[in-house]
Coordinates of C-alpha atoms in Angstrom, one line a residue:
M1 CA 1.4 -25.6 23.8
S2 CA 1.8 -24.2 20.3
E3 CA 2.2 -26.7 17.5
R4 CA 4.1 -24.3 15.2
R5 CA 7.6 -25.6 14.6
S6 CA 8.5 -23.6 11.5
S7 CA 8.2 -20.0 10.5
E8 CA 5.9 -18.6 7.8
S9 CA 9.0 -18.5 5.5
G10 CA 9.8 -22.2 6.2
F11 CA 12.7 -21.8 8.7
P12 CA 12.7 -24.2 11.6
I13 CA 11.9 -22.4 14.9
K14 CA 14.1 -23.6 17.8
G15 CA 12.7 -24.2 21.2
V16 CA 15.5 -22.2 22.8
Y17 CA 17.9 -19.6 21.3
T18 CA 21.2 -18.7 22.8
A19 CA 24.1 -16.3 22.0
T20 CA 25.5 -18.9 19.6
D21 CA 22.6 -18.1 17.3
L22 CA 23.5 -14.5 16.9
P23 CA 25.4 -13.5 13.7
G24 CA 29.1 -12.8 14.4
D25 CA 29.0 -9.3 12.9
L26 CA 25.9 -8.3 14.9
D27 CA 27.2 -4.8 15.8
S28 CA 27.7 -3.8 12.2
R29 CA 24.4 -5.3 11.2
L30 CA 22.6 -3.3 13.9
G31 CA 24.2 0.1 13.9
V32 CA 22.2 2.7 15.9
P33 CA 18.7 4.0 15.3
G34 CA 18.5 6.5 12.5
E35 CA 21.8 5.5 10.9
F36 CA 22.9 3.1 8.2
P37 CA 21.9 0.2 7.9
Y38 CA 18.8 1.4 9.7
T39 CA 18.1 -2.0 11.2
R40 CA 17.0 -0.4 14.4
G41 CA 14.7 2.2 12.8
V42 CA 15.0 5.0 10.3
Y43 CA 14.8 7.8 12.9
P44 CA 17.0 8.2 16.0
T45 CA 14.1 8.7 18.4
M46 CA 11.4 6.6 16.6
Y47 CA 8.2 6.7 18.8
T48 CA 9.9 8.2 21.9
S49 CA 9.1 11.7 20.5
R50 CA 5.8 11.0 18.8
P51 CA 4.0 7.8 17.8
W52 CA 3.5 6.4 14.4
T53 CA 0.8 7.9 12.1
M54 CA -2.5 6.2 12.8
R55 CA -4.4 5.7 9.6
Q56 CA -7.8 4.1 8.9
Y57 CA -8.5 2.8 5.4
A58 CA -12.0 4.0 4.4
G59 CA -14.0 4.7 1.4
F60 CA -17.3 3.3 0.2
G61 CA -20.4 4.3 -1.9
T62 CA -20.5 8.0 -2.7
A63 CA -17.9 10.7 -2.0
T64 CA -20.4 12.3 0.4
E65 CA -20.7 9.1 2.5
S66 CA -17.0 8.6 2.6
N67 CA -16.5 12.2 3.6
A68 CA -18.8 11.7 6.6
R69 CA -16.7 8.6 7.6
Y70 CA -13.5 10.6 7.4
H71 CA -14.9 13.3 9.7
Q72 CA -15.9 10.6 12.1
L73 CA -12.4 9.1 12.1
L74 CA -10.7 12.5 12.5
R75 CA -13.0 13.3 15.5
A76 CA -12.0 9.8 17.0
G77 CA -8.3 10.8 16.8
T78 CA -7.0 9.3 13.6
M79 CA -3.9 11.2 12.4
G80 CA -4.1 10.3 8.7
L81 CA -6.7 9.3 6.1
S82 CA -6.3 6.3 3.8
V83 CA -8.7 6.3 0.8
A84 CA -10.2 3.2 -0.7
F85 CA -11.5 3.6 -4.3
D86 CA -14.0 1.4 -6.0
L87 CA -13.0 -1.0 -8.8
P88 CA -14.1 1.1 -11.7
T89 CA -12.0 4.0 -10.4
Q90 CA -9.0 1.7 -9.9
M91 CA -9.3 0.5 -13.5
G92 CA -9.8 4.0 -15.0
Y93 CA -13.4 3.8 -15.9
D94 CA -16.3 6.2 -15.2
S95 CA -19.3 5.0 -13.2
D96 CA -21.5 5.1 -16.2
D97 CA -19.3 3.0 -18.4
P98 CA -21.0 -0.4 -19.1
I99 CA -17.9 -2.2 -17.8
A100 CA -18.5 -0.6 -14.4
H101 CA -22.0 -2.0 -14.0
G102 CA -22.5 -3.6 -10.6
E103 CA -19.2 -2.5 -9.1
V104 CA -19.8 1.2 -8.5
G105 CA -19.1 2.2 -4.9
K106 CA -18.7 -1.4 -3.7
V107 CA -15.1 -1.8 -2.5
G108 CA -14.4 1.8 -2.2
V109 CA -15.5 5.3 -3.1
A110 CA -16.5 6.2 -6.7
I111 CA -14.5 9.1 -8.0
D112 CA -15.3 10.2 -11.6
S113 CA -14.2 13.8 -11.7
I114 CA -13.0 16.8 -9.7
E115 CA -16.5 17.3 -8.5
D116 CA -16.5 14.0 -6.6
M117 CA -13.0 14.8 -5.2
R118 CA -14.4 18.1 -3.9
L119 CA -17.1 16.3 -2.0
L120 CA -14.7 13.6 -0.7
F121 CA -12.5 16.1 1.1
D122 CA -15.1 18.8 1.9
G123 CA -14.3 20.5 5.2
I124 CA -11.1 18.5 5.7
P125 CA -7.9 20.7 6.1
L126 CA -5.6 19.3 3.5
D127 CA -2.6 21.2 4.8
K128 CA -3.0 19.5 8.2
V129 CA -3.9 15.9 7.4
S130 CA -1.8 13.3 5.7
T131 CA -3.7 11.4 3.0
S132 CA -2.8 8.0 1.6
M133 CA -4.6 6.9 -1.6
T134 CA -4.6 3.2 -2.6
I135 CA -4.6 3.7 -6.3
N136 CA -2.2 2.4 -8.8
A137 CA -2.7 2.5 -12.6
P138 CA -4.5 5.9 -12.4
G139 CA -2.6 7.0 -9.3
S140 CA -1.3 10.2 -11.0
V141 CA -4.9 11.1 -12.0
L142 CA -6.2 11.0 -8.5
L143 CA -3.2 12.8 -7.1
L144 CA -3.8 15.7 -9.5
L145 CA -7.5 15.8 -8.6
Y146 CA -6.4 16.0 -4.9
Q147 CA -3.9 18.8 -5.7
L148 CA -6.6 20.7 -7.7
V149 CA -9.0 20.6 -4.8
A150 CA -6.3 21.7 -2.4
E151 CA -5.5 24.7 -4.7
E152 CA -9.1 25.6 -4.8
N153 CA -9.0 25.8 -1.0
G154 CA -5.9 27.9 -0.9
V155 CA -3.5 25.0 -0.1
P156 CA -0.4 24.9 -2.3
G157 CA 1.2 21.7 -3.5
A158 CA 4.2 22.4 -1.3
A159 CA 1.9 22.1 1.8
L160 CA 0.4 18.7 0.9
N161 CA 1.5 15.5 2.7
G162 CA 0.5 12.0 1.7
T163 CA 1.1 9.0 -0.5
I164 CA -0.2 7.5 -3.7
Q165 CA 0.4 3.7 -4.0
N166 CA 1.3 4.1 -7.7
D167 CA 2.9 0.6 -7.6
I168 CA 2.0 -1.0 -10.9
L169 CA 4.4 -3.9 -11.0
K170 CA 2.7 -5.7 -8.1
E171 CA -0.5 -5.5 -10.0
Y172 CA 0.9 -7.7 -12.8
I173 CA 2.1 -10.1 -10.1
A174 CA -0.7 -10.4 -7.6
R175 CA -3.7 -8.1 -7.9
G176 CA -4.7 -7.3 -11.5
T177 CA -5.8 -3.7 -11.5
Y178 CA -3.5 -2.6 -14.4
I179 CA -4.5 -0.6 -17.4
F180 CA -1.5 0.0 -19.7
P181 CA 1.4 -2.3 -20.7
P182 CA 4.4 -2.2 -18.3
K183 CA 6.7 0.1 -20.3
P184 CA 4.3 3.1 -20.5
S185 CA 3.2 2.3 -16.9
L186 CA 6.8 2.7 -15.7
R187 CA 7.0 5.9 -17.7
L188 CA 3.9 7.2 -15.9
V189 CA 5.5 6.3 -12.5
A190 CA 8.8 8.2 -13.5
D191 CA 6.8 11.2 -14.7
T192 CA 5.0 11.3 -11.3
F193 CA 8.4 11.2 -9.5
G194 CA 9.5 14.2 -11.6
Y195 CA 6.3 16.1 -11.3
C196 CA 6.1 15.8 -7.5
R197 CA 9.7 16.8 -7.0
T198 CA 8.8 20.2 -8.4
E199 CA 5.1 20.6 -7.7
V200 CA 4.3 18.5 -4.6
P201 CA 7.7 18.0 -2.9
K202 CA 6.6 16.5 0.4
W203 CA 4.4 13.9 -1.3
N204 CA 5.4 10.2 -1.2
T205 CA 5.3 9.4 -4.9
I206 CA 5.0 5.7 -4.6
S207 CA 4.2 3.1 -2.0
I208 CA 6.0 0.0 -3.2
S209 CA 3.7 -2.8 -1.9
G210 CA 4.3 -6.2 -0.6
Y211 CA 1.0 -6.2 1.2
H212 CA -1.1 -7.4 -1.8
M213 CA 1.5 -10.1 -2.6
A214 CA 1.2 -11.3 1.0
E215 CA -2.5 -11.3 0.8
A216 CA -2.2 -13.5 -2.3
G217 CA -0.1 -16.0 -0.3
A218 CA 3.5 -14.7 -0.3
S219 CA 5.6 -15.7 2.6
P220 CA 7.5 -13.0 4.6
V221 CA 10.7 -13.7 2.6
Q222 CA 8.8 -13.5 -0.7
E223 CA 7.0 -10.4 0.4
I224 CA 10.2 -8.4 1.0
A225 CA 12.2 -10.0 -1.8
F226 CA 9.7 -9.3 -4.5
T227 CA 8.8 -5.9 -3.1
L228 CA 12.4 -4.7 -3.0
A229 CA 13.1 -6.1 -6.4
N230 CA 10.2 -4.0 -7.7
G231 CA 11.7 -1.1 -5.9
V232 CA 15.0 -1.6 -7.8
E233 CA 13.0 -1.5 -11.0
Y234 CA 11.4 1.8 -10.2
V235 CA 14.7 3.3 -9.2
R236 CA 16.2 2.1 -12.5
A237 CA 13.3 3.6 -14.5
A238 CA 13.6 6.9 -12.8
I239 CA 17.3 7.1 -13.4
A240 CA 16.8 6.1 -17.1
A241 CA 14.3 9.0 -17.3
G242 CA 17.1 11.4 -16.3
L243 CA 16.4 11.8 -12.6
A244 CA 19.3 11.7 -10.1
V245 CA 18.8 9.1 -7.4
D246 CA 19.0 11.5 -4.5
D247 CA 16.4 13.8 -6.1
F248 CA 13.6 11.2 -5.9
A249 CA 14.6 8.3 -3.6
P250 CA 13.9 10.2 -0.4
R251 CA 10.2 10.2 -1.3
L252 CA 10.0 6.5 -2.0
S253 CA 7.9 4.6 0.5
F254 CA 6.8 1.0 1.1
F255 CA 3.7 -0.9 2.2
F256 CA 3.9 -4.2 4.1
V257 CA 1.5 -6.6 5.9
A258 CA 1.7 -7.5 9.6
R259 CA 0.7 -11.1 10.3
T260 CA -0.1 -12.8 13.6
T261 CA 3.4 -14.5 13.6
L262 CA 4.8 -11.6 15.6
L263 CA 8.4 -12.5 16.0
E264 CA 9.0 -13.3 12.3
E265 CA 7.2 -10.1 11.3
V266 CA 9.4 -8.0 13.5
A267 CA 12.5 -9.7 12.0
K268 CA 11.1 -9.2 8.5
F269 CA 10.8 -5.4 8.9
R270 CA 14.3 -5.2 10.3
A271 CA 15.8 -7.3 7.5
A272 CA 13.9 -5.2 4.8
R273 CA 15.4 -2.0 6.1
R274 CA 18.9 -3.4 6.1
I275 CA 18.6 -4.8 2.5
W276 CA 17.2 -1.6 1.1
A277 CA 19.9 0.6 2.7
R278 CA 22.6 -1.6 1.3
L279 CA 21.0 -1.6 -2.2
M280 CA 20.6 2.2 -2.4
R281 CA 24.1 2.9 -1.2
D282 CA 26.1 0.2 -2.9
E283 CA 24.1 -0.4 -6.2
F284 CA 22.8 3.1 -6.9
G285 CA 25.4 5.3 -5.2
A286 CA 22.9 7.2 -3.0
K287 CA 24.6 9.8 -0.8
N288 CA 21.6 11.3 0.9
P289 CA 20.8 9.2 4.1
K290 CA 17.1 9.7 3.4
S291 CA 17.6 7.9 0.1
M292 CA 18.6 4.8 2.0
M293 CA 15.8 4.8 4.5
L294 CA 13.1 2.2 4.0
R295 CA 10.0 4.1 5.3
F296 CA 6.9 2.0 5.3
H297 CA 3.2 1.9 6.1
T298 CA 1.8 -1.3 7.5
Q299 CA -1.7 -2.8 7.4
T300 CA -2.8 -5.7 9.5
A301 CA -3.4 -8.9 7.6
G302 CA -6.9 -8.9 6.1
V303 CA -6.3 -12.4 4.7
Q304 CA -6.0 -13.7 8.2
L305 CA -9.4 -12.4 9.3
T306 CA -12.3 -14.9 9.6
A307 CA -16.0 -14.5 9.0
Q308 CA -16.5 -17.2 11.7
Q309 CA -16.5 -15.7 15.2
P310 CA -15.5 -12.3 13.9
E311 CA -14.9 -10.8 17.3
V312 CA -11.8 -13.0 17.5
N313 CA -10.4 -10.7 14.8
L314 CA -10.0 -8.0 17.4
V315 CA -7.4 -10.1 19.1
R316 CA -5.6 -10.9 15.8
V317 CA -5.5 -7.3 14.8
A318 CA -4.1 -6.3 18.2
V319 CA -1.3 -8.8 17.8
Q320 CA -0.6 -7.8 14.2
G321 CA -0.5 -4.1 15.1
L322 CA 1.9 -4.9 18.0
G323 CA 4.2 -6.6 15.5
A324 CA 4.1 -3.6 13.2
V325 CA 5.0 -1.3 16.0
L326 CA 7.8 -3.5 17.3
G327 CA 9.1 -3.7 13.7
G328 CA 9.3 0.1 13.4
T329 CA 6.5 1.1 11.0
Q330 CA 6.0 4.8 10.2
S331 CA 2.2 4.5 9.9
L332 CA -0.3 1.8 10.6
H333 CA -3.8 0.8 9.6
T334 CA -5.5 -1.7 11.8
N335 CA -8.3 -3.7 10.1
S336 CA -11.8 -3.7 11.5
F337 CA -13.0 -7.0 13.0
D338 CA -15.9 -7.3 10.6
E339 CA -14.0 -6.8 7.3
A340 CA -14.2 -10.5 6.5
I341 CA -17.9 -10.1 6.2
A342 CA -18.5 -6.7 4.7
L343 CA -17.4 -3.0 4.7
P344 CA -16.7 -2.0 8.3
T345 CA -19.4 -0.4 10.4
E346 CA -18.7 2.9 12.1
K347 CA -18.3 1.1 15.5
A348 CA -15.9 -1.5 14.1
A349 CA -13.7 1.2 12.5
R350 CA -13.6 3.1 15.7
L351 CA -12.6 0.0 17.6
A352 CA -9.8 -0.6 15.1
L353 CA -8.4 2.9 15.8
R354 CA -8.8 2.4 19.5
T355 CA -6.5 -0.6 19.2
Q356 CA -3.7 1.6 17.9
Q357 CA -4.4 4.2 20.6
V358 CA -4.1 1.6 23.3
L359 CA -0.8 0.4 21.9
A360 CA 0.5 4.0 21.7
Y361 CA -0.8 5.4 25.0
E362 CA -1.4 2.6 27.4
T363 CA 1.7 0.4 26.8
D364 CA 5.4 1.2 27.2
L365 CA 6.1 0.6 23.5
T366 CA 6.9 4.3 22.9
G367 CA 9.4 4.5 25.7
T368 CA 12.4 3.1 23.9
V369 CA 13.6 2.5 20.4
D370 CA 13.8 -1.1 18.9
P371 CA 13.2 -3.1 22.1
F372 CA 14.0 -6.4 20.5
A373 CA 17.6 -5.4 19.5
G374 CA 20.0 -8.1 20.6
S375 CA 17.2 -10.6 21.1
Y376 CA 18.6 -14.1 20.4
V377 CA 15.6 -15.2 18.5
V378 CA 14.8 -11.9 16.6
E379 CA 18.4 -11.3 15.5
A380 CA 18.7 -14.9 14.4
M381 CA 15.4 -14.7 12.4
T382 CA 16.4 -11.3 11.0
A383 CA 19.6 -12.7 9.6
E384 CA 17.8 -15.8 8.2
I385 CA 15.2 -13.7 6.5
E386 CA 17.8 -11.3 5.1
A387 CA 19.9 -14.1 3.6
A388 CA 16.9 -15.8 2.1
A389 CA 15.5 -12.6 0.7
D390 CA 18.8 -11.7 -0.9
A391 CA 19.0 -15.2 -2.5
L392 CA 15.4 -14.9 -3.8
M393 CA 16.1 -11.4 -5.2
T394 CA 19.2 -12.9 -7.0
R395 CA 16.8 -15.4 -8.6
V396 CA 14.6 -12.5 -9.8
F397 CA 17.5 -10.6 -11.3
E398 CA 18.8 -13.8 -13.0
H399 CA 15.9 -13.2 -15.4
G400 CA 17.4 -9.8 -16.2
S401 CA 15.1 -7.5 -14.2
A402 CA 11.9 -7.6 -12.1
V403 CA 9.9 -6.9 -15.2
D404 CA 11.6 -9.8 -17.1
A405 CA 10.8 -12.1 -14.1
I406 CA 7.2 -11.0 -14.1
E407 CA 7.0 -11.7 -17.8
A408 CA 8.3 -15.2 -17.2
G409 CA 5.7 -15.7 -14.4
F410 CA 8.4 -16.3 -11.8
Q411 CA 7.0 -14.3 -8.9
K412 CA 3.4 -15.3 -9.5
R413 CA 4.4 -19.0 -9.5
E414 CA 6.4 -18.7 -6.3
I415 CA 3.5 -17.0 -4.5
E416 CA 0.9 -19.5 -5.8
Q417 CA 3.0 -22.3 -4.5
S418 CA 3.2 -20.6 -1.1
A419 CA -0.6 -20.0 -1.1
Y420 CA -1.3 -23.6 -2.0
R421 CA 0.9 -24.8 0.9
I422 CA -0.9 -22.5 3.4
A423 CA -4.3 -23.7 2.1
Q424 CA -3.2 -27.4 2.5
E425 CA -2.0 -26.7 6.1
I426 CA -5.3 -25.1 7.0
D427 CA -7.4 -27.8 5.5
S428 CA -5.4 -30.5 7.2
G429 CA -5.5 -28.7 10.6
E430 CA -1.7 -28.5 10.7
R431 CA -2.1 -24.7 10.7
V432 CA -4.6 -23.7 13.4
V433 CA -7.1 -20.9 12.6
V434 CA -9.1 -20.3 15.8
G435 CA -12.8 -20.4 15.2
L436 CA -12.3 -21.9 11.7
N437 CA -10.6 -25.3 11.9
R438 CA -10.4 -25.5 15.7
F439 CA -12.5 -24.1 18.6
A440 CA -15.4 -23.6 16.3
I441 CA -18.9 -23.1 17.6
D442 CA -22.2 -24.7 16.4
A443 CA -24.1 -21.5 15.7
E444 CA -22.8 -18.0 14.9
E445 CA -24.3 -14.9 16.5
P446 CA -26.3 -12.7 14.1
Y447 CA -24.4 -9.8 12.6
E448 CA -25.7 -6.9 10.6
P449 CA -23.1 -5.8 8.0
L450 CA -22.9 -2.4 6.4
R451 CA -24.4 -2.5 3.0
V452 CA -23.8 -0.3 0.0
D453 CA -26.9 1.2 -1.6
P454 CA -27.3 -0.2 -5.1
S455 CA -28.8 3.2 -6.3
I456 CA -25.3 4.7 -6.1
E457 CA -24.5 3.7 -9.7
A458 CA -27.6 5.5 -11.1
A459 CA -26.8 8.6 -9.0
Q460 CA -23.2 8.7 -10.2
A461 CA -24.4 8.3 -13.8
E462 CA -26.8 11.3 -13.3
R463 CA -23.9 13.4 -11.9
L464 CA -21.8 12.5 -14.9
A465 CA -24.5 13.5 -17.4
K466 CA -24.9 16.8 -15.6
L467 CA -21.2 17.4 -15.6
R468 CA -20.8 16.7 -19.3
A469 CA -23.8 19.0 -20.1
E470 CA -22.5 21.9 -18.1
R471 CA -18.8 21.9 -18.8
D472 CA -17.0 23.4 -21.8
G473 CA -16.9 20.3 -24.1
A474 CA -14.5 22.0 -26.6
A475 CA -12.0 22.9 -23.9
V476 CA -12.1 19.3 -22.6
E477 CA -11.4 17.9 -26.1
R478 CA -8.5 20.3 -26.6
A479 CA -7.0 19.4 -23.2
L480 CA -7.4 15.6 -24.0
A481 CA -5.8 16.2 -27.4
E482 CA -2.8 17.8 -25.7
L483 CA -2.6 14.9 -23.3
R484 CA -2.5 12.4 -26.2
T485 CA 0.3 14.4 -27.9
A486 CA 2.4 14.4 -24.7
A487 CA 1.8 10.7 -24.3
S488 CA 3.0 10.1 -27.8
G489 CA 6.2 12.0 -27.1
T490 CA 8.6 12.1 -24.3
G491 CA 7.4 15.1 -22.2
N492 CA 5.9 14.7 -18.7
V493 CA 2.3 13.8 -19.1
L494 CA 1.1 15.0 -15.7
Y495 CA 1.1 18.7 -16.8
P496 CA -1.4 18.3 -19.6
M497 CA -3.3 15.7 -17.5
K498 CA -3.8 18.3 -14.8
E499 CA -5.2 20.8 -17.2
A500 CA -7.6 18.3 -18.6
L501 CA -8.9 17.5 -15.1
R502 CA -9.1 21.2 -14.3
E503 CA -11.5 21.5 -17.4
R504 CA -13.5 18.7 -15.7
A505 CA -12.5 15.8 -17.9
T506 CA -13.4 12.6 -16.1
V507 CA -11.1 9.9 -14.8
G508 CA -12.4 7.6 -17.5
E509 CA -11.8 10.2 -20.3
V510 CA -8.2 10.9 -19.1
C511 CA -7.4 7.2 -18.8
G512 CA -9.2 6.6 -22.2
A513 CA -7.0 9.1 -23.9
L514 CA -3.9 7.3 -22.6
R515 CA -5.4 4.0 -23.6
E516 CA -5.7 5.3 -27.2
V517 CA -1.9 6.0 -27.3
W518 CA -0.4 3.3 -25.0
G519 CA -2.9 0.5 -25.5
L520 CA -4.2 -2.0 -22.9
Y521 CA -2.3 -4.7 -21.2
R522 CA -3.6 -8.3 -21.2
P523 CA -2.0 -11.1 -19.3
T524 CA -1.3 -13.0 -22.6
D525 CA 0.6 -10.0 -24.0
R526 CA 4.4 -10.0 -24.1
F527 CA 6.0 -7.1 -22.3

């Protein structure tokens, strides 16, 4: 018998739920699929007409190596690519920058210039795949490189589908890959909204992320409350920049985690949709139904994977993926079982994709929309999570805004307290982790992880030296000067940024030009 008596968010879980646990206004809270408040899903047919987009997060070493993995995943049946970038790229530094030493190609692919982006997507039909890029502070830079490569292959911006994460606020809360102070960072986000509306209209301009906060220890309530509060901040920034809500809000998307606590996760996703629909309609006056839809990508919980008995992670990932599907996700990445040890092997990545394919094609999950609607326990949990998230968002906005709360350290403190509680529960054995604090084995079976070649850094430096020797240096300098001028003014910086990248300016040079104008953010700085 399970020993769990409370939810991840701290609600007591009853042994039996009955009709008396349902909210009295259940019909209005539910609606129908594809209609306000979207509790039952953002589309009328959901998976009955086609399944969710199956993504696999991949990227390591060189662009050539990552390109080979993408082709393997596409052949295996994945429907969308999800790109992981290395730490120097995420921070806006070139591979030959001294600060990048030892990190090149380690946690993702190294992208220094348009030449690397060409290699990364060589032979991949960019008008037929959907590409998600997990990149934040320099998100606009990588999007423009992607667009330039597509144009070189005859694919116009209007034909591109995908997402850039571009969520800088959660970096200040939980992850730390920020570059600029918040005010210019928010301007860059708004400029990206405006640019994509005209130039890449089907692109999802931001993936407002609760995933990384959850990985840092946030509870389900904290995850959606802080994520949606950040979403409100981005909407306000875009409106302040002169954009109409219904011109950009339909391209907003979100990114959540799926934990092993399946029932609470399903309730979390349903509550999040309901809260966002109400916010967009009532606070921002959105009229377009697509502006009120909370469309989201889900990734299974990397933080819940164990290096001990890693094969058990296959079970965890299957349960987590099931929760995401029952919760109505639009796309899903299932983690590989060996990710707690190293970068996934090809076999492990294929097994992770096969997990999704079993859910989609061997179960009856795609036969009906929102199968948990009306469930005593799920509806009760959905109402509890909604009320608690609303209350926590109110506490955020009591600081003035999500940014003001970040400055006060509110979200970070709340998440740290939750993470500490989880760690204590694991250490005491109150929270069971199979293979770690219970059902352990004396000796682990040997496992050979995928390793990144340390020579990649030198090879990238050689490529950069060759690039700088061959390109038109004067043209690059002129383009970077125009970018600095735009950054100093009020115009959209993505247009001069694109021209600089076209002239083969590097990611580090473009971000460096913006650093000169906007400065760097340090945690001790005031916003």
